[in-house]
PDB file of C-alpha atoms in Angstrom:
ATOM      1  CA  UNK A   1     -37.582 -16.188 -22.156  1.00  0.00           C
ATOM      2  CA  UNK A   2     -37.517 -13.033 -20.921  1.00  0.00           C
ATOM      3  CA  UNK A   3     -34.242 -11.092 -20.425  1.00  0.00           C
ATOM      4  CA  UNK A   4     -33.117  -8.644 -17.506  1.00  0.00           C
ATOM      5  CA  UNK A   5     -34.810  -5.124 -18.161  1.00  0.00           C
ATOM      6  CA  UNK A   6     -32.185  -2.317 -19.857  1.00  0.00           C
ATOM      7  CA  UNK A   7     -32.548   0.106 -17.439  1.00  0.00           C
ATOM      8  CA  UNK A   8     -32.034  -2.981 -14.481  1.00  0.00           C
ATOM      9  CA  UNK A   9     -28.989  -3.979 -16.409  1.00  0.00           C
ATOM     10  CA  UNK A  10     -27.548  -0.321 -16.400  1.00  0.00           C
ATOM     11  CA  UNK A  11     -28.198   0.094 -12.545  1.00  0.00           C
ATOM     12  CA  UNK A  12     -26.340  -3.123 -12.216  1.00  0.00           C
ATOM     13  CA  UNK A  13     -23.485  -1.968 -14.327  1.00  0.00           C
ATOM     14  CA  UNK A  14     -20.280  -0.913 -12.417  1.00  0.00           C
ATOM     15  CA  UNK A  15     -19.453   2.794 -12.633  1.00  0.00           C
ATOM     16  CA  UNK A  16     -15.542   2.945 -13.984  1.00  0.00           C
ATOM     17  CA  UNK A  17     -13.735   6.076 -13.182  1.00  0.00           C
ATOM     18  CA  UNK A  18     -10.729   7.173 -14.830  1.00  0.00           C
ATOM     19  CA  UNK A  19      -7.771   9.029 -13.293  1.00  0.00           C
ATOM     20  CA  UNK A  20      -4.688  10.454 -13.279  1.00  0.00           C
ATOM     21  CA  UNK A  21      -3.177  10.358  -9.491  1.00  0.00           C
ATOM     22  CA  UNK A  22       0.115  10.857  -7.587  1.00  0.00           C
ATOM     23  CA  UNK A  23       0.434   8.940  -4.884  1.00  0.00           C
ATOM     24  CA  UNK A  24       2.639   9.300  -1.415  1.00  0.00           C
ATOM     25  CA  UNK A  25       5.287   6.797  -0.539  1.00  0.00           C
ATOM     26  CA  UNK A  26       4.762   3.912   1.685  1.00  0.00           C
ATOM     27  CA  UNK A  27       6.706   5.761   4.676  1.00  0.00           C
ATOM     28  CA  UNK A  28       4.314   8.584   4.248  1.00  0.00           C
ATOM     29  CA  UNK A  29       1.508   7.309   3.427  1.00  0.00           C
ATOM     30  CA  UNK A  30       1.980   5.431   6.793  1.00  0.00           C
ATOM     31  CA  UNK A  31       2.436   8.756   8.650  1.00  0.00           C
ATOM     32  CA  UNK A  32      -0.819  10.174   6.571  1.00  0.00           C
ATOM     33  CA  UNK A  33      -3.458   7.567   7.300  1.00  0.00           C
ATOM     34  CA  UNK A  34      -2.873   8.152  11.010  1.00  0.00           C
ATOM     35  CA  UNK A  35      -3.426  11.583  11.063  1.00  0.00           C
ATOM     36  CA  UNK A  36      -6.581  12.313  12.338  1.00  0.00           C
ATOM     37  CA  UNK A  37      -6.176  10.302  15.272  1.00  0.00           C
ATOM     38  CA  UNK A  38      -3.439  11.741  16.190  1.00  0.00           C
ATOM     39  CA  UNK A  39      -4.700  14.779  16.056  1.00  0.00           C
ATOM     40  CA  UNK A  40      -7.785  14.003  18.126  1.00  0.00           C
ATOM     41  CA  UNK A  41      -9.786  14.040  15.074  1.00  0.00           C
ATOM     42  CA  UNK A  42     -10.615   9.664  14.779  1.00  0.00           C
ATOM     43  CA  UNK A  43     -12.789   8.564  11.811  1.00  0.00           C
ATOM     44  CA  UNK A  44     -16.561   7.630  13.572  1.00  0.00           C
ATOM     45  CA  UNK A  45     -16.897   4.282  13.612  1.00  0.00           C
ATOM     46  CA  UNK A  46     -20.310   3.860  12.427  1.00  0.00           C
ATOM     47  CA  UNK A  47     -20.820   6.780   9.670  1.00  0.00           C
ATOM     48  CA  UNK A  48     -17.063   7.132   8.876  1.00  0.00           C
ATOM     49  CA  UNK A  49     -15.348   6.125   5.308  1.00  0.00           C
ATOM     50  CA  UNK A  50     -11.517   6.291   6.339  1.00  0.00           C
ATOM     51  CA  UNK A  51      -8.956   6.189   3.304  1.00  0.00           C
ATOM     52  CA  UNK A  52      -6.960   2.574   3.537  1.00  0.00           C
ATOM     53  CA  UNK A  53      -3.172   3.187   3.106  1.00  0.00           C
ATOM     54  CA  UNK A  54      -3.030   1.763   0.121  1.00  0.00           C
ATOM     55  CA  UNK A  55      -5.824   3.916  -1.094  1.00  0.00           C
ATOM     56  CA  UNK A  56      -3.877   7.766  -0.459  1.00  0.00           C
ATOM     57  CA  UNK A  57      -3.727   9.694  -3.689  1.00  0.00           C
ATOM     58  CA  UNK A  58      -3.881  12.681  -5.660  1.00  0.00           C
ATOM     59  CA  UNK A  59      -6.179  13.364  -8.391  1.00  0.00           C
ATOM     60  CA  UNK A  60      -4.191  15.276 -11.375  1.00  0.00           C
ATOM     61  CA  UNK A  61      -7.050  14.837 -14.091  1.00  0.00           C
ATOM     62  CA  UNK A  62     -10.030  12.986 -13.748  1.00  0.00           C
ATOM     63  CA  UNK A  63     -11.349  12.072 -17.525  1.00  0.00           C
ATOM     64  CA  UNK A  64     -14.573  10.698 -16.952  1.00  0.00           C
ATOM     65  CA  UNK A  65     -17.233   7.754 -15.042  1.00  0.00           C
ATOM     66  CA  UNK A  66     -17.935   5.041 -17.777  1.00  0.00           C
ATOM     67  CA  UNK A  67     -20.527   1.794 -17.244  1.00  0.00           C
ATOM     68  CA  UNK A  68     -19.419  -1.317 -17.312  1.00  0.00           C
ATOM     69  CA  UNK A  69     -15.507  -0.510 -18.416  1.00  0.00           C
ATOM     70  CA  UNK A  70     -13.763   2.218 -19.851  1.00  0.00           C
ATOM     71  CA  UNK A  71     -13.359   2.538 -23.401  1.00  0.00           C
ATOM     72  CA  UNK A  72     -10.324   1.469 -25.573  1.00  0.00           C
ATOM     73  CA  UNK A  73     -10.404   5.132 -27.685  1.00  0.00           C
ATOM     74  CA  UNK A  74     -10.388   6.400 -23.881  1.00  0.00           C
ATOM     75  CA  UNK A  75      -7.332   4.824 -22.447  1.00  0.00           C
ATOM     76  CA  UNK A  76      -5.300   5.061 -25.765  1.00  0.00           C
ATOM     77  CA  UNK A  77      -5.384   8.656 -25.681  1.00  0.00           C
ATOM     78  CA  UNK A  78      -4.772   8.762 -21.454  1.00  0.00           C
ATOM     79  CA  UNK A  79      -1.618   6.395 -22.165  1.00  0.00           C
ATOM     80  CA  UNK A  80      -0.934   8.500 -25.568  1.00  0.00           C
ATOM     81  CA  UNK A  81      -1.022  12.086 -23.101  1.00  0.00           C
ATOM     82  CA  UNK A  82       1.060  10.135 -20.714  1.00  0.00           C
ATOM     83  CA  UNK A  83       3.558   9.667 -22.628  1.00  0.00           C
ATOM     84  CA  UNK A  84       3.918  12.652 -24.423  1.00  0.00           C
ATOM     85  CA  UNK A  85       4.107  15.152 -21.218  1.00  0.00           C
ATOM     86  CA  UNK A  86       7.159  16.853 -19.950  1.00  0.00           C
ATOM     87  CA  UNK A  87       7.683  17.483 -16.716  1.00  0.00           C
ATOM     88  CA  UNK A  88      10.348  17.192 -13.965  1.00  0.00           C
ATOM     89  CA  UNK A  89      10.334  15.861 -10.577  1.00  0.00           C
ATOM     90  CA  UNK A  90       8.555  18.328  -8.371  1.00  0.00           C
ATOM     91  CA  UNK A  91       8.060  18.525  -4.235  1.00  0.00           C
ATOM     92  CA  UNK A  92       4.988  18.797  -2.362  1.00  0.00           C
ATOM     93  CA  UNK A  93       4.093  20.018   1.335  1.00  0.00           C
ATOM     94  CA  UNK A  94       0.950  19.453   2.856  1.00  0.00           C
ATOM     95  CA  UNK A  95       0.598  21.547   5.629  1.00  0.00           C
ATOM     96  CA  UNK A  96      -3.156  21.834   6.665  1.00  0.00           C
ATOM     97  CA  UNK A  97      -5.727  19.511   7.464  1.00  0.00           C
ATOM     98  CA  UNK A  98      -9.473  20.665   6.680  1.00  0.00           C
ATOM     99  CA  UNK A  99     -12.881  19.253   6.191  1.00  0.00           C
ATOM    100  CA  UNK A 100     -15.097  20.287   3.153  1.00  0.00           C
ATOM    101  CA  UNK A 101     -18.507  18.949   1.777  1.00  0.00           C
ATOM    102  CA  UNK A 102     -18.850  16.887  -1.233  1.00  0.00           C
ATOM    103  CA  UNK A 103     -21.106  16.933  -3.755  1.00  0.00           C
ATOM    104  CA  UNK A 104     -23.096  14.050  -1.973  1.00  0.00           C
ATOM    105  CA  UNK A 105     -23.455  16.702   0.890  1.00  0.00           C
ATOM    106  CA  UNK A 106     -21.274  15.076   3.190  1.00  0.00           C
ATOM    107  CA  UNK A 107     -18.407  16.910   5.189  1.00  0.00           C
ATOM    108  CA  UNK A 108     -14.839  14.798   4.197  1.00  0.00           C
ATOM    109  CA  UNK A 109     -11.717  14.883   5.852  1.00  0.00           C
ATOM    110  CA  UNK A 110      -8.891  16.527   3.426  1.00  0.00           C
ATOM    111  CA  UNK A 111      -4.901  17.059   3.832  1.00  0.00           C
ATOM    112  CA  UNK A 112      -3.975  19.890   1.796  1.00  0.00           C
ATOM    113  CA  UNK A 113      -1.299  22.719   1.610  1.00  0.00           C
ATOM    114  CA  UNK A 114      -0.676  26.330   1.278  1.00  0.00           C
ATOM    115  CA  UNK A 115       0.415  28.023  -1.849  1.00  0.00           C
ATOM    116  CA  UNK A 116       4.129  27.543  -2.021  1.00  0.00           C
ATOM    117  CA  UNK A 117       3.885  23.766  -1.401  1.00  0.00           C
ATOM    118  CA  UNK A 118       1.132  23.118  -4.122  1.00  0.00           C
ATOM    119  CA  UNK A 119       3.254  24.965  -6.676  1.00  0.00           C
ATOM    120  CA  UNK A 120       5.018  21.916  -8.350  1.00  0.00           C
ATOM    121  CA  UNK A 121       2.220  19.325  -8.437  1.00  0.00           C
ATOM    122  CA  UNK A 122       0.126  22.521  -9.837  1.00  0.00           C
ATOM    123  CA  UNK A 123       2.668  23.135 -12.528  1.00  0.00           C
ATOM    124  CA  UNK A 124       2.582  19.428 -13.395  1.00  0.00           C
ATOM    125  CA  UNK A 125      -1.031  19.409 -13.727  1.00  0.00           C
ATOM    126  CA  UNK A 126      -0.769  22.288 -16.095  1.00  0.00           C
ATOM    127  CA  UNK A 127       1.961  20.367 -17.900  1.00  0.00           C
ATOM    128  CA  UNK A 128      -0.468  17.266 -18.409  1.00  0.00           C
ATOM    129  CA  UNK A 129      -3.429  18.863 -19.197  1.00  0.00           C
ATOM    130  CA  UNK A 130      -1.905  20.781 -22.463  1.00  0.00           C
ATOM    131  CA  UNK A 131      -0.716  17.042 -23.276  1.00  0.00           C
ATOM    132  CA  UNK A 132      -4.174  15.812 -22.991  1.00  0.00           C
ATOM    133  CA  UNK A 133      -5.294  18.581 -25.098  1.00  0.00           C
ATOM    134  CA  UNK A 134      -2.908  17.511 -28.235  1.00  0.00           C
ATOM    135  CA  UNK A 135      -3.903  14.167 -28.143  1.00  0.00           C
ATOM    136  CA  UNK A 136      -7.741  15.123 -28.383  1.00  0.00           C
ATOM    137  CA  UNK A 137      -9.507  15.271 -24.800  1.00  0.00           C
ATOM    138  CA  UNK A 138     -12.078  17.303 -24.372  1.00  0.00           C
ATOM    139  CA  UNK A 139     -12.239  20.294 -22.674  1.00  0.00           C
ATOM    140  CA  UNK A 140     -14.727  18.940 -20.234  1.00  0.00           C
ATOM    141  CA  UNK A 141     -12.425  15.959 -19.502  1.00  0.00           C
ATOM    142  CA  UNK A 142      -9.748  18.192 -18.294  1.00  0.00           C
ATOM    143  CA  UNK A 143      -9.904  20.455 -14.737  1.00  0.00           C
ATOM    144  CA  UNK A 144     -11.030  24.081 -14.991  1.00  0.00           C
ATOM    145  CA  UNK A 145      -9.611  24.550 -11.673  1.00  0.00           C
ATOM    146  CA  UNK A 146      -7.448  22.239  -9.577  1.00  0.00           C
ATOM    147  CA  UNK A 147      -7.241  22.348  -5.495  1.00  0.00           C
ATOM    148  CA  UNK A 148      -4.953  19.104  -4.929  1.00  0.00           C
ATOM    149  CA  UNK A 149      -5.972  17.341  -1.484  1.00  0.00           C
ATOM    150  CA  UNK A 150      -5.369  14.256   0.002  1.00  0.00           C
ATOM    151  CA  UNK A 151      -8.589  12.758   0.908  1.00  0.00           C
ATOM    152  CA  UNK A 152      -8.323  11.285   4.740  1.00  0.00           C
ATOM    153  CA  UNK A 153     -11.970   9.775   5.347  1.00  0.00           C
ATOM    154  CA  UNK A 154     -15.188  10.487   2.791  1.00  0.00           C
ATOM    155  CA  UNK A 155     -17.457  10.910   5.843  1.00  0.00           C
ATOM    156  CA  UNK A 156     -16.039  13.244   8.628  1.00  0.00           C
ATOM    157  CA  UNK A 157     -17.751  15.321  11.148  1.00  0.00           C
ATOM    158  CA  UNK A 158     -16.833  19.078  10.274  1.00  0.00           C
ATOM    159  CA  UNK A 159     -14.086  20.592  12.069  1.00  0.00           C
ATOM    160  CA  UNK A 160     -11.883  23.318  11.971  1.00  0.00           C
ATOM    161  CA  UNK A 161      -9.048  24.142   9.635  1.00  0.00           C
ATOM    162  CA  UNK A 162      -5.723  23.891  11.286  1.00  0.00           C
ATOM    163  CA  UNK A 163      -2.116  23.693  10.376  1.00  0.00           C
ATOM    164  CA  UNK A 164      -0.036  20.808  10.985  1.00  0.00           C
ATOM    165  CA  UNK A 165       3.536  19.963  10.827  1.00  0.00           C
ATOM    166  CA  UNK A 166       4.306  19.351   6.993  1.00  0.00           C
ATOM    167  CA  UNK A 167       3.955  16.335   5.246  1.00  0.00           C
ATOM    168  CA  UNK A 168       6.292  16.258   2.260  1.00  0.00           C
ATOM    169  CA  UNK A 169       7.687  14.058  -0.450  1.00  0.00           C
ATOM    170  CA  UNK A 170       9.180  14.516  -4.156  1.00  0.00           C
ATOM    171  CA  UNK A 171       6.993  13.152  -7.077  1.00  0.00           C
ATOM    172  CA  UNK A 172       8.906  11.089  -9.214  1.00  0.00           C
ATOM    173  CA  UNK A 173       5.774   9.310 -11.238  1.00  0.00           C
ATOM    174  CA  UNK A 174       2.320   9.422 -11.978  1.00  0.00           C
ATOM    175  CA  UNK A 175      -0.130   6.928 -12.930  1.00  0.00           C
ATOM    176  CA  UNK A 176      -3.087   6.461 -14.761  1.00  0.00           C
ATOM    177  CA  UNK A 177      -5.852   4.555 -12.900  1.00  0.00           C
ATOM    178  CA  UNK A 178      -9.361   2.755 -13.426  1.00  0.00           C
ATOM    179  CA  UNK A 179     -11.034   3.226 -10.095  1.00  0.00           C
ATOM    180  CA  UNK A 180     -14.017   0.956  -9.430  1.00  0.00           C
ATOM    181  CA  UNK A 181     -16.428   3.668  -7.957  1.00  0.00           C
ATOM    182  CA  UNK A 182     -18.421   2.723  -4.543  1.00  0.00           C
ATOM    183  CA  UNK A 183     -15.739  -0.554  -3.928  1.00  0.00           C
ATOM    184  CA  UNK A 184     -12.825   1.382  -2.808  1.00  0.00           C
ATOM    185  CA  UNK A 185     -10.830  -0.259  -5.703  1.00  0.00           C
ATOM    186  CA  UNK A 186      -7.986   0.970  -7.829  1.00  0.00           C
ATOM    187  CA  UNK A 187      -6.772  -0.887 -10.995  1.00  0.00           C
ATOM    188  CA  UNK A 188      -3.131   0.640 -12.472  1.00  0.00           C
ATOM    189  CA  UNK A 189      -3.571   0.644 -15.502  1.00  0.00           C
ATOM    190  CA  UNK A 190       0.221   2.212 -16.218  1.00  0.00           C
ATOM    191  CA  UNK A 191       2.941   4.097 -14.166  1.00  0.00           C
ATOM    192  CA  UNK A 192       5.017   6.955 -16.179  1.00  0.00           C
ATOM    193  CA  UNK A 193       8.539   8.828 -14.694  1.00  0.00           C
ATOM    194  CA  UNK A 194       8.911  11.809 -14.024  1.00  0.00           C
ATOM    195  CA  UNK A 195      12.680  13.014 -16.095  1.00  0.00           C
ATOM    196  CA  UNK A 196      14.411  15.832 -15.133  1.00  0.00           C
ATOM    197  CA  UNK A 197      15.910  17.764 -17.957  1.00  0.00           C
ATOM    198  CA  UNK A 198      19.628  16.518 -16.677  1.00  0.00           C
ATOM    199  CA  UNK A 199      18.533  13.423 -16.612  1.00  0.00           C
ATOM    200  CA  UNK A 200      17.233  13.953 -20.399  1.00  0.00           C
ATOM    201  CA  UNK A 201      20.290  15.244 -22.021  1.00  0.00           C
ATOM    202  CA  UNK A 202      22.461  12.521 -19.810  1.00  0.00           C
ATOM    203  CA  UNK A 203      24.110  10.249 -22.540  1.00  0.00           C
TER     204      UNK A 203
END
């Protein structure tokens, strides 16, 4: 009998992505998915891709798309970095709202911040890159450059830049995450604290 083609099997196979993110909490995640309504900016209901509220993030690192599933040498050394990095509690404030094209070409909807406010979750990356480094990533698995942004909707009609009233929280975890690329789908895969160094030394 004959069997499914190789190259028909890997089109069928499901692209795996796998991430570091921070995420908001509920109460501001709430506040963040109805932004661009409120300000006049809605999501087009034919072309748009709005984020769902459960689906608000952060990327930190992004290691790599796999077929199919992501390896076991691949999430041992995520979960090995995760463990190993130090690094405190940190607060971020997201200030501006902007659109920006993709790679696909498309113009997305982004909530991002000015210098001061990105300063802790920049440090952090920092911080969890050099742990992904001892462990044995690969360069090219970890960000040359890092610009962290909220995504609000993956298809937006451009706009302009403006500033907004800030949108802050403190980061207090990160997690590591298999995201099912094209569903909209994000598997935990493991959730790590952020310790402040009082908390540390606290017998």
């Amino acid at each position: 009998m004959g069997g499914i083609p190789t190259q028909s099997l890997i089109a069928m196979a499901q692209p795996h992505d796998l991430y570091f993110f921070v995420v908001p909490p509920s109460h501001i995640a709430l506040r963040v998915v109805g932004l661009l309504n409120a300000l006049g900016l809605p999501p087009c209901p034919l072309h748009g891709a709005p984020m769902r509220v459960e689906g608000l993030h952060i990327t930190v690192e992004k290691m790599g798309r796999f077929l199919d599933r992501v390896p076991g040498c691949q999430l041992e050394l995520a979960m090995e970095a995760a463990r190993t990095v130090v690094a405190e509690p940190f607060d971020i404030h997201l200030d501006v709202v902007q659109s920006t094209m993709g790679r696909d070409g498309k113009s997305m909807a982004q909530l991002t911040g000015r210098a001061a406010g990105l300063r802790g979750i920049r440090d952090f990356e920092h911080c969890l890159a050099q742990a992904m480094r001892r462990v044995g990533f690969q360069e090219s698995q970890i960000r040359r450059s890092f610009s962290p942004h909220v995504t609000l909707d993956y298809q937006h009609m451009p706009f302009a830049r403006r500033a907004i009233a800030p949108v802050a929280w403190r980061v207090s975890e990160f997690m590591l995450v298999d995201s099912l690329y094209g569903l909209g789908e994000h598997v935990v895969l493991g959730r790590w604290p952020l310790v402040s160094r009082q908390q540390a030394f606290d017998w």
